[in-house]
Short mmCIF file of C-alpha atoms in Angstrom, two decimals:
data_model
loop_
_atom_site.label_atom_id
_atom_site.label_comp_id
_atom_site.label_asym_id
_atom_site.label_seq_id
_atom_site.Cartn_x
_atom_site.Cartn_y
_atom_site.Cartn_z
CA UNK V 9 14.91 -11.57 19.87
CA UNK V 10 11.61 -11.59 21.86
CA UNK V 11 8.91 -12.84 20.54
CA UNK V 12 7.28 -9.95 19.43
CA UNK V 13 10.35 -8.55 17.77
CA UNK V 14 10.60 -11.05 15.50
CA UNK V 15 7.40 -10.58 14.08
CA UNK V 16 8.31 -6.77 13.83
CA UNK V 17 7.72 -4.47 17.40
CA UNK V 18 11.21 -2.97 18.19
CA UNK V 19 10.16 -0.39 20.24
CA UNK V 20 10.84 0.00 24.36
CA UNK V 21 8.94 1.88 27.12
CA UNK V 22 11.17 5.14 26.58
CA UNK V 23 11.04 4.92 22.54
CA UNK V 24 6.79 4.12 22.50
CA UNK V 25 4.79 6.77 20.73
CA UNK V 26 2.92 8.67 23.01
CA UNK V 27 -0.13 7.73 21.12
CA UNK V 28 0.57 4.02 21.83
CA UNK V 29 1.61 4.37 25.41
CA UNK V 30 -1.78 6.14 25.79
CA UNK V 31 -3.65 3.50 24.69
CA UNK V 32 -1.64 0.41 26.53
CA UNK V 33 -2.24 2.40 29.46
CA UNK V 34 -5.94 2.66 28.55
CA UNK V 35 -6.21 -1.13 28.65
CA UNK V 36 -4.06 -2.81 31.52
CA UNK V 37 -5.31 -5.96 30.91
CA UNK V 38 -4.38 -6.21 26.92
CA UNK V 39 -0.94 -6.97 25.10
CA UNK V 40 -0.25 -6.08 21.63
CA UNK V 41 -0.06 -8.67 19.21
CA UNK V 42 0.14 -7.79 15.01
CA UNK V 43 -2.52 -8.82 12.15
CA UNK V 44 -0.60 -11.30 9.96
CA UNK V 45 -4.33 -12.37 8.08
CA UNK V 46 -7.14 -10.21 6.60
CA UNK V 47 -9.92 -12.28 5.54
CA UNK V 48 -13.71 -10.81 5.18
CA UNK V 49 -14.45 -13.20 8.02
CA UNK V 50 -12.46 -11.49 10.40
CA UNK V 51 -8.63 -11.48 11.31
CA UNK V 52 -5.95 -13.43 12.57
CA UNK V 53 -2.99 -11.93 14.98
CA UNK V 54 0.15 -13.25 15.74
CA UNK V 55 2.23 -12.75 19.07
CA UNK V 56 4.94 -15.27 17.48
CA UNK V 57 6.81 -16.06 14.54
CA UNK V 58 5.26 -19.78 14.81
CA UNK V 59 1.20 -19.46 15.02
CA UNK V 60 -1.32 -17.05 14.38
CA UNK V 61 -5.25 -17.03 15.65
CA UNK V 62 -8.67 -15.95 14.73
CA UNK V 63 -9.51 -12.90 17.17
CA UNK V 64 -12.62 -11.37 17.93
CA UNK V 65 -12.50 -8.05 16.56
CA UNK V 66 -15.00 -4.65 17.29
CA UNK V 67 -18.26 -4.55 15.96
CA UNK V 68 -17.57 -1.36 13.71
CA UNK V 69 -15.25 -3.69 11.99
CA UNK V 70 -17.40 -6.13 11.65
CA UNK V 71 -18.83 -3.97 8.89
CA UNK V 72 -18.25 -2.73 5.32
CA UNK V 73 -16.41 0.72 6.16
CA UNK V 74 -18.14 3.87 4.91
CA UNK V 75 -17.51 7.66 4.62
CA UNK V 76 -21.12 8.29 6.07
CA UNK V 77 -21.28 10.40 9.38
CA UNK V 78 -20.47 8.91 12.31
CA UNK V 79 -18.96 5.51 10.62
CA UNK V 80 -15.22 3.86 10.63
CA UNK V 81 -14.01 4.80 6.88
CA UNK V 82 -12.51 1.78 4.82
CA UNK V 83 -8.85 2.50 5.19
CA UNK V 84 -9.26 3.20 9.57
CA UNK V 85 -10.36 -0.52 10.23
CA UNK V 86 -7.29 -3.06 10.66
CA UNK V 87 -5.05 -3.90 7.63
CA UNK V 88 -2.08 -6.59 7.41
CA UNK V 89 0.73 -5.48 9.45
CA UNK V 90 -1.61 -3.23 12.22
CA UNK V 91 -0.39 -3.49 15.55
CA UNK V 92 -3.51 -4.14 18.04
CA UNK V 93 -3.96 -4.72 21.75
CA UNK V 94 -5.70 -7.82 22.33
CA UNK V 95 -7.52 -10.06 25.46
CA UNK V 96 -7.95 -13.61 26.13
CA UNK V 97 -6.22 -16.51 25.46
CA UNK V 98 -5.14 -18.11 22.35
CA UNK V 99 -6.68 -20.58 20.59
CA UNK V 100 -10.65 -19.54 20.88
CA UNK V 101 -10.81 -16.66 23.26
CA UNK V 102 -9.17 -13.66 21.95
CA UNK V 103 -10.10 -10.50 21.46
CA UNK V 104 -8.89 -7.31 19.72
CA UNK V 105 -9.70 -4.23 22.21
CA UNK V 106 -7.43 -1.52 19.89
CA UNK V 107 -5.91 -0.11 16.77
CA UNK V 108 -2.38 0.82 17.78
CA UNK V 109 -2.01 4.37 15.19
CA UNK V 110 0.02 3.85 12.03
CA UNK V 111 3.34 5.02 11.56
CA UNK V 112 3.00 4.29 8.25
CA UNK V 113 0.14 2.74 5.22
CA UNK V 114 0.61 2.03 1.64
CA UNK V 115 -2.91 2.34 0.06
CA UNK V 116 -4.71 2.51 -3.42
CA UNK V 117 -8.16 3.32 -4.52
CA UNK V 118 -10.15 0.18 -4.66
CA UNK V 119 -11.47 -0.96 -7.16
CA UNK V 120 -15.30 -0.23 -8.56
CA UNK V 121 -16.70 2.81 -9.57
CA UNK V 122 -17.43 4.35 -6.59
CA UNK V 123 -14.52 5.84 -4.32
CA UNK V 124 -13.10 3.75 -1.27
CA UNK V 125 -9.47 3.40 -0.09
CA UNK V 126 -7.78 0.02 0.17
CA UNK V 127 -4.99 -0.60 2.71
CA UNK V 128 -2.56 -2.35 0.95
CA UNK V 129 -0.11 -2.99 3.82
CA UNK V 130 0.62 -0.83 7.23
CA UNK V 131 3.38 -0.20 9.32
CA UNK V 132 5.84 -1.05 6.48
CA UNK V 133 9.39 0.56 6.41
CA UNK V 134 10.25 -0.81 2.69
CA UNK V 135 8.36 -1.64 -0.56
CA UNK V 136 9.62 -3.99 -3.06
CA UNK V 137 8.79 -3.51 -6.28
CA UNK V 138 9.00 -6.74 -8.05
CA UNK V 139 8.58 -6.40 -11.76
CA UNK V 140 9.97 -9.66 -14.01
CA UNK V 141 12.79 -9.13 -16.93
CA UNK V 142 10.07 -10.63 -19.62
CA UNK V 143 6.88 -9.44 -20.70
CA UNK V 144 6.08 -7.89 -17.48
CA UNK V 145 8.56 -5.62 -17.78
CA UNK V 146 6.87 -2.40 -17.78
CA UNK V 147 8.23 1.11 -16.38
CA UNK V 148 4.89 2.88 -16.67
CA UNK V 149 3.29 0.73 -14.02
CA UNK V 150 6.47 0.80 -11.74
CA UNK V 151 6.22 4.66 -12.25
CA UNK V 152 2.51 4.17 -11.07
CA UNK V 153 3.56 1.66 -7.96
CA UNK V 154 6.05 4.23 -7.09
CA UNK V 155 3.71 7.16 -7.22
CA UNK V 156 1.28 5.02 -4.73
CA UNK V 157 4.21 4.77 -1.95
CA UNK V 158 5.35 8.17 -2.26
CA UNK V 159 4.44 10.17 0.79
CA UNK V 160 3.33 7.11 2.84
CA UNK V 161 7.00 7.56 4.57
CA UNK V 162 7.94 4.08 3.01
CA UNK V 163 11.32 3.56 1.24
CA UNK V 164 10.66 1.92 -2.05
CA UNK V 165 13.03 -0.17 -3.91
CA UNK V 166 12.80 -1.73 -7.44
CA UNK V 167 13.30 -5.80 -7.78
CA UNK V 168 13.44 -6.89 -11.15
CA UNK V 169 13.18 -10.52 -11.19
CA UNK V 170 13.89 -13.32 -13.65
CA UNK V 171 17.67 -12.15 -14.69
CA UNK V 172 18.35 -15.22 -15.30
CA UNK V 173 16.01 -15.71 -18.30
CA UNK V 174 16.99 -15.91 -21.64
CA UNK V 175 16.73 -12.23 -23.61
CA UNK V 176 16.52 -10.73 -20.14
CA UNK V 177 18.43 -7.08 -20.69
CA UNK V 178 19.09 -5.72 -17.18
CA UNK V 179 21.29 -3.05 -18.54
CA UNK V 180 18.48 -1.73 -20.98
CA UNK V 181 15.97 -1.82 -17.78
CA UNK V 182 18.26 0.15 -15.47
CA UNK V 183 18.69 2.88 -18.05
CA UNK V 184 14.82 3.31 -18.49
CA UNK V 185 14.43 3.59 -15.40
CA UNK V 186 17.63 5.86 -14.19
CA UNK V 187 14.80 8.38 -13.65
CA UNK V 188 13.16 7.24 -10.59
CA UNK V 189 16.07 7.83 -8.18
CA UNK V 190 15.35 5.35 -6.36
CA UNK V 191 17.54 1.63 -5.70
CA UNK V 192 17.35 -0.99 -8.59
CA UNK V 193 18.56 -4.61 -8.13
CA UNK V 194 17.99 -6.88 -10.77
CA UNK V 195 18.13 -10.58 -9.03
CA UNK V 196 17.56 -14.50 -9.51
CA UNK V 197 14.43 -14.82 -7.58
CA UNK V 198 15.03 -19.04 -7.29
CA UNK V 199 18.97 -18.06 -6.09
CA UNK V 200 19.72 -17.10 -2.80
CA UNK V 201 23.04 -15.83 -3.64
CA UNK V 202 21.53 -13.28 -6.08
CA UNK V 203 19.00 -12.20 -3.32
CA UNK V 204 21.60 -11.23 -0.92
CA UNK V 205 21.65 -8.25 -2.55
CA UNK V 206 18.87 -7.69 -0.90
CA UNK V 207 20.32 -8.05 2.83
CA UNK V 208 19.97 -4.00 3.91
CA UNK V 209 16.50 -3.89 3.93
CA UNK V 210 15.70 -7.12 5.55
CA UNK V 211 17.84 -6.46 8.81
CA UNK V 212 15.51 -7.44 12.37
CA UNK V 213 12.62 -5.68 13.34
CA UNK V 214 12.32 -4.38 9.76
CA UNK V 215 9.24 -4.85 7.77
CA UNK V 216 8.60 -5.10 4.26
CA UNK V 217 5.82 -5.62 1.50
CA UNK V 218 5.87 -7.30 -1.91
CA UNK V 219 3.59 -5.56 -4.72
CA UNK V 220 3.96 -6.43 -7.92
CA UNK V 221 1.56 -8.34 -10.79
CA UNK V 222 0.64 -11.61 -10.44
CA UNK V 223 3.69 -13.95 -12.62
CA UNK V 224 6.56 -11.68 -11.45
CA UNK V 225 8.18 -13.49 -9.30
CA UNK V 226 6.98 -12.28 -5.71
CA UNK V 227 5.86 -15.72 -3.91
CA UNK V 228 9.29 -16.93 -5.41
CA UNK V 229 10.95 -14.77 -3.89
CA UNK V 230 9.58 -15.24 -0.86
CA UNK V 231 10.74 -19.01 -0.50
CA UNK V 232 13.76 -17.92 -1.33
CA UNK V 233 14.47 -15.51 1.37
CA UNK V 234 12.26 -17.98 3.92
CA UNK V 235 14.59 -21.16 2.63
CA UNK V 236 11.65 -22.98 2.30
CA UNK V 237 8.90 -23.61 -0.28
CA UNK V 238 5.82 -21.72 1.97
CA UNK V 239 4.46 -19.44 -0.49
CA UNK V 240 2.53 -21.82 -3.23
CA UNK V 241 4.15 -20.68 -6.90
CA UNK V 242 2.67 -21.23 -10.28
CA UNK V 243 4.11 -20.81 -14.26
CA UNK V 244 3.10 -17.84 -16.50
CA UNK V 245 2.04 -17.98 -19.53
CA UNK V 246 3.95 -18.73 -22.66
CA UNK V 247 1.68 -16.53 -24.57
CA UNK V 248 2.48 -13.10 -22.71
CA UNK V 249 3.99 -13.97 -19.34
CA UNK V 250 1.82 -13.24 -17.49
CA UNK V 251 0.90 -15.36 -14.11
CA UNK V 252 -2.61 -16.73 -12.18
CA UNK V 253 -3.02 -15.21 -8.77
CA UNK V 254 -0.93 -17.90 -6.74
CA UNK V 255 -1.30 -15.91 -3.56
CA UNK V 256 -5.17 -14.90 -2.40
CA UNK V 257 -4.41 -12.81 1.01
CA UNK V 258 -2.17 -10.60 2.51
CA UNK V 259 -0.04 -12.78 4.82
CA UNK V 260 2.74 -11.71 7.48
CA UNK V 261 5.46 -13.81 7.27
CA UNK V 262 8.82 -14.15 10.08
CA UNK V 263 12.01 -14.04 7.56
CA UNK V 264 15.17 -15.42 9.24
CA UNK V 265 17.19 -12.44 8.88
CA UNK V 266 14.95 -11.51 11.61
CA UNK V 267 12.28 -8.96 8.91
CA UNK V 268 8.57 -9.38 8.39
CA UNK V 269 7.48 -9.70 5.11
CA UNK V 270 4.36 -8.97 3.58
CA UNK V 271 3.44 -11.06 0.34
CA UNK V 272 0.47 -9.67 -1.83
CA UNK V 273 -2.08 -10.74 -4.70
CA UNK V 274 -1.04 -9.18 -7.55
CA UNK V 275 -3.15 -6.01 -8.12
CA UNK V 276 -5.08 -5.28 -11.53
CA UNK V 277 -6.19 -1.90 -11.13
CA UNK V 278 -3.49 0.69 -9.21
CA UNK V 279 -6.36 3.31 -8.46
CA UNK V 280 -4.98 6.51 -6.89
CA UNK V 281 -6.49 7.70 -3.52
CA UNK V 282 -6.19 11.25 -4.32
CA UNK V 283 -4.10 12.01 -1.38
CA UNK V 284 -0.79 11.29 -3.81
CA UNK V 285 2.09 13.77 -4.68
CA UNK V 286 2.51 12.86 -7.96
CA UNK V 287 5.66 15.36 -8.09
CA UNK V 288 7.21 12.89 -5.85
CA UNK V 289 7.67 10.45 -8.46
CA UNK V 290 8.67 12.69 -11.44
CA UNK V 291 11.07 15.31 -9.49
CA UNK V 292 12.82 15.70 -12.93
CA UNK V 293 9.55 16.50 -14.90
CA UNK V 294 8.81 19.01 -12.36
CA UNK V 295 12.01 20.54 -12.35
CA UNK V 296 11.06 21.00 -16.00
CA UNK V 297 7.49 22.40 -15.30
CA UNK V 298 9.26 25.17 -12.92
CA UNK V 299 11.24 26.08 -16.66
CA UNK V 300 7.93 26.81 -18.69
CA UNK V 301 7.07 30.09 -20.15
CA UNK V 302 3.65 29.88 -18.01
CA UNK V 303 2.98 28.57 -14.80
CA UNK V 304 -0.41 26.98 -15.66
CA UNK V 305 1.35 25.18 -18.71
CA UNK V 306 -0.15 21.87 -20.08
CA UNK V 307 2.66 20.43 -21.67
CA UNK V 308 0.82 20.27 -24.97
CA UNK V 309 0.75 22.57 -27.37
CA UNK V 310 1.66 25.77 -25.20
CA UNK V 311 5.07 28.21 -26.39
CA UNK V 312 7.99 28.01 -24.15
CA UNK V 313 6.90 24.61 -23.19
CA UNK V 314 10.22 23.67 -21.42
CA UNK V 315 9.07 19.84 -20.86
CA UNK V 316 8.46 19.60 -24.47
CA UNK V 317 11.99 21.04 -25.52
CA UNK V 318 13.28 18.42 -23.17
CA UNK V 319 11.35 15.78 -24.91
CA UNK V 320 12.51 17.31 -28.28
CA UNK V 321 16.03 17.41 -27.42
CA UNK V 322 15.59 13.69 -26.10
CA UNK V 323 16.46 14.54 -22.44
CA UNK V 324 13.35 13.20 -21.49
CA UNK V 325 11.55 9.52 -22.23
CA UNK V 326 8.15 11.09 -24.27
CA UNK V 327 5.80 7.86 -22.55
CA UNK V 328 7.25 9.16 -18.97
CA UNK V 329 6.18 12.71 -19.72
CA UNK V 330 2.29 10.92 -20.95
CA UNK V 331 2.26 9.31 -17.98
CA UNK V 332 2.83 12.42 -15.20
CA UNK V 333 0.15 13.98 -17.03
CA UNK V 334 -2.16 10.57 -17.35
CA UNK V 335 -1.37 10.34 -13.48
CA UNK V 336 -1.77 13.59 -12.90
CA UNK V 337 -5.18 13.85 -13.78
CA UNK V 338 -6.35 10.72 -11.89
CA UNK V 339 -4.98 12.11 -8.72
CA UNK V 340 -7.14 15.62 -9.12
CA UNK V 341 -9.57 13.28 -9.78
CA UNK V 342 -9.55 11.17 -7.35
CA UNK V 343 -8.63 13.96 -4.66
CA UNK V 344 -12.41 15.51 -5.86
CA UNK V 345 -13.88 12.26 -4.94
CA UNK V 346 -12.31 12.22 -1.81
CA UNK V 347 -13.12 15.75 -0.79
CA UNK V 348 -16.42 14.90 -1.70
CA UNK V 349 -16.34 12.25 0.78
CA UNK V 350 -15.23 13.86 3.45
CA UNK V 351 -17.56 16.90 2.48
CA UNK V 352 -20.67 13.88 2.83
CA UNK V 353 -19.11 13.28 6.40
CA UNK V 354 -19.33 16.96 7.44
CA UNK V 355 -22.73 17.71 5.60
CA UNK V 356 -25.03 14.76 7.13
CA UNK V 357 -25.03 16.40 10.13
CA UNK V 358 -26.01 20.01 8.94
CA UNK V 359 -28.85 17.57 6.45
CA UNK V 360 -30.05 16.12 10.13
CA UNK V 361 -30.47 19.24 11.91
CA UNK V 362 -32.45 20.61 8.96
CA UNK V 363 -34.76 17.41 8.41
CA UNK V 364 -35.46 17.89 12.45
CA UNK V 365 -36.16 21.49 11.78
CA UNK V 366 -38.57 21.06 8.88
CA UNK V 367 -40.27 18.10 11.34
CA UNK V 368 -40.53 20.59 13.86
CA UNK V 369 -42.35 22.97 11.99
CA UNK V 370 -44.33 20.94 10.51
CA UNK V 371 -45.40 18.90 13.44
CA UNK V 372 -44.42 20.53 16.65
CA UNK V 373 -41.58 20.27 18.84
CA UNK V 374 -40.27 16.45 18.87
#
C-alpha cells in the first residue's frame, strides 16, 4: 500500500468523485492528507500511518460553528476521519486549503440545551457497537446507537465484549437482540483469536469507528487488533461496571490488516439530530404499525392496535415497543429544532432587508 491507503484513501483518478476531482483541480499546489486529531486548538492530519501534524486550518473554523446566516454550521467544519487538501511542509508549515465532501458522517445532537450537531466520525464504512456482557449490557441504548447510524450509509455491527467473564450469557444477549437484523459477535476483547471474528470488516482501505460507553471494552479492543498496548485502558467499577473515560479524543489509528480505526470517548447523552429514520431501526415495529386499525395510531390505548396484540401475544419485547415511541418523539423533536434552525438561516436575511427598510424610512436613503 501507498501511503495514503493505509491510512484509508483507496480511490484512483478514474474512481474520484467528481466533487473531489473538482476541488484537487481547484488547488494544484495541495495534496490530500486525513484528520486523525480534533482538539479545540485546532487539528492534526496525517499523510502516513507513522506521524501526524498540527495544520493551520481556515479561519471559519477557527470558530464555534453556528446556524446564523452566512456562518459554517457545527457539523460542516472538519471532523475525525475528513479528508482535506493541505500546503506546506510538515512539521510547522502546513496548511489545510479544503474539506474534501463526505461520503459518509455518523453524528448526534450535542449535548446542552440548545440544538447543535456533533460529528461523531466521517467517512466511516463500519460502526462497531461495543457493548460489555456485564452491567453494561443494555439493548435499549444499542437500539439508540443503532438508530444514530441508520441512514448515514454506514454498516453497523454489534460487539459484545467481555465473553469471557464470569455470568456472561451470550446466548440470552443474541436472542434480545435477534430484532435488530443486523451482525452480532460476541468476542474476548484481550484475545486476538476471538477478535478474528472480526476480520471482514477490517480488510485495507476500510475504515471503522468504535462507539460505545466508557468501561466496555473499546480501547481494549483496540490493542488488541493494533498488537500493541497504544490505547491507555482502565478497570470499571465493581459497584456497577461501569468505566472512567480512558480515551479523551477522537484518534485515527493505522490497523495492520491494513483498516483505519476510529476510537471514541464514551458518550453520555445519545441526542438525536432530527434528521434520523427511526423506522430504520425497528423495521419489525413498523411492519406492525402498517397492521393497525388507524393510520395515526399511538400504540396506547387505541382499538385494533396491532403493535399491542403483538406485545400481548409476546411476539414483541414490550421495552422495545417503549422505546420506538420514546425515540420517536425525540426525533420529531429534534427535527423541529432543526427546521427551526435552518428556518433562522433563511429568515436573517428577510430580518436585514427589513431593519434597512425601516432605517431608510426613518432616516433617508443609506
Amino acid at each position: 500500500m501507498t501511503p495514503l491507503q493505509a491510512i484509508g484513501w483507496r480511490w484512483t483518478p478514474s474512481t474520484l468523485d467528481p466533487a473531489w476531482a473538482g476541488l484537487i483541480a481547484a488547488h494544484p499546489q495541495a495534496r490530500p492528507a486525513r484528520i486523525s486529531e480534533q482538539h479545540r486548538s485546532g487539528y492534526l492530519v496525517a499523510e502516513t500511518v507513522d506521524a501526524a501534524y498540527r495544520a493551520e486550518s481556515l479561519p471559519e473554523w477557527q470558530r464555534a460553528g453556528s446556524y446564523r446566516k452566512g456562518e459554517i454550521t457545527p457539523e460542516s467544519r472538519p471532523a475525525v476521519g475528513d479528508w482535506v487538501l493541505i500546503e506546506g511542509e510538515a512539521p510547522n508549515a502546513l496548511r489545510i486549503v479544503a474539506l474534501l465532501p463526505r461520503f459518509s458522517a455518523i453524528k448526534r445532537g450535542a449535548a446542552g440545551e440548545h440544538y447543535k450537531q456533533q460529528v461523531i466520525a466521517a467517512n466511516i464504512d463500519t460502526v462497531f457497537v461495543v457493548c460489555g456482557l456485564d452491567a453494561d449490557f443494555n439493548p435499549r441504548r444499542i437500539e439508540r446507537y443503532l438508530m444514530l447510524v441508520g441512514g448515514s450509509g454506514v454498516q453497523p455491527v454489534i460487539v459484545l465484549t467481555k465473553s469471557d467473564k464470569d455470568g456472561a450469557d451470550v446466548e440470552a444477549a443474541a436472542h434480545e437482540l435477534r430484532a435488530l437484523d443486523v451482525p452480532v459477535h460476541a468476542v474476548n476483547a484481550k484475545d486476538r483469536d476471538s477478535v478474528a471474528v472480526l476480520a471482514p470488516w477490517l480488510g485495507e482501505g476500510q475504515s471503522i469507528v468504535l462507539v460505545g460507553s466508557s468501561g466496555a471494552g473499546k480501547s481494549t479492543l483496540t490493542n488488541t487488533l493494533l498488537g500493541i498496548e497504544k490505547m491507555k485502558t482502565g478497570a470499571v467499577r465493581d459497584s456497577d461496571d461501569r468505566g472512567r473515560h480512558t480515551t479523551t479524543h477522537r484518534a485515527l489509528i493505522a490497523l495492520p490488516s491494513g483498516a483505519c480505526l476510529i476510537d471514541t470517548p464514551g458518550m453520555r447523552e445519545l441526542k438525536p439530530t432530527g434528521e434520523e429514520d427511526v423506522a430504520e431501526s425497528f423495521a419489525d415495529i413498523e411492519a406492525l404499525a402498517a397492521q393497525c386499525k388507524f393510520n395515526d395510531c399511538k400504540h396506547q390505548k387505541e382499538p385494533g392496535c396491532a403493535v399491542r396484540a403483538a406485545v400481548e401475544r409476546g411476539e414483541v419485547d414490550a421495552q422495545r415497543v417503549a422505546n420506538f415511541l420514546k425515540l420517536s418523539e425525540e426525533v420529531a423533536g429534534a427535527a423541529n429544532k432543526l427546521a427551526t434552525r435552518l428556518a433562522q438561516k433563511s429568515d436573517t436575511k428577510v430580518q436585514n432587508k427589513s431593519m434597512c427598510k425601516r432605517i431608510d424610512e426613518k432616516y433617508g436613503r443609506h
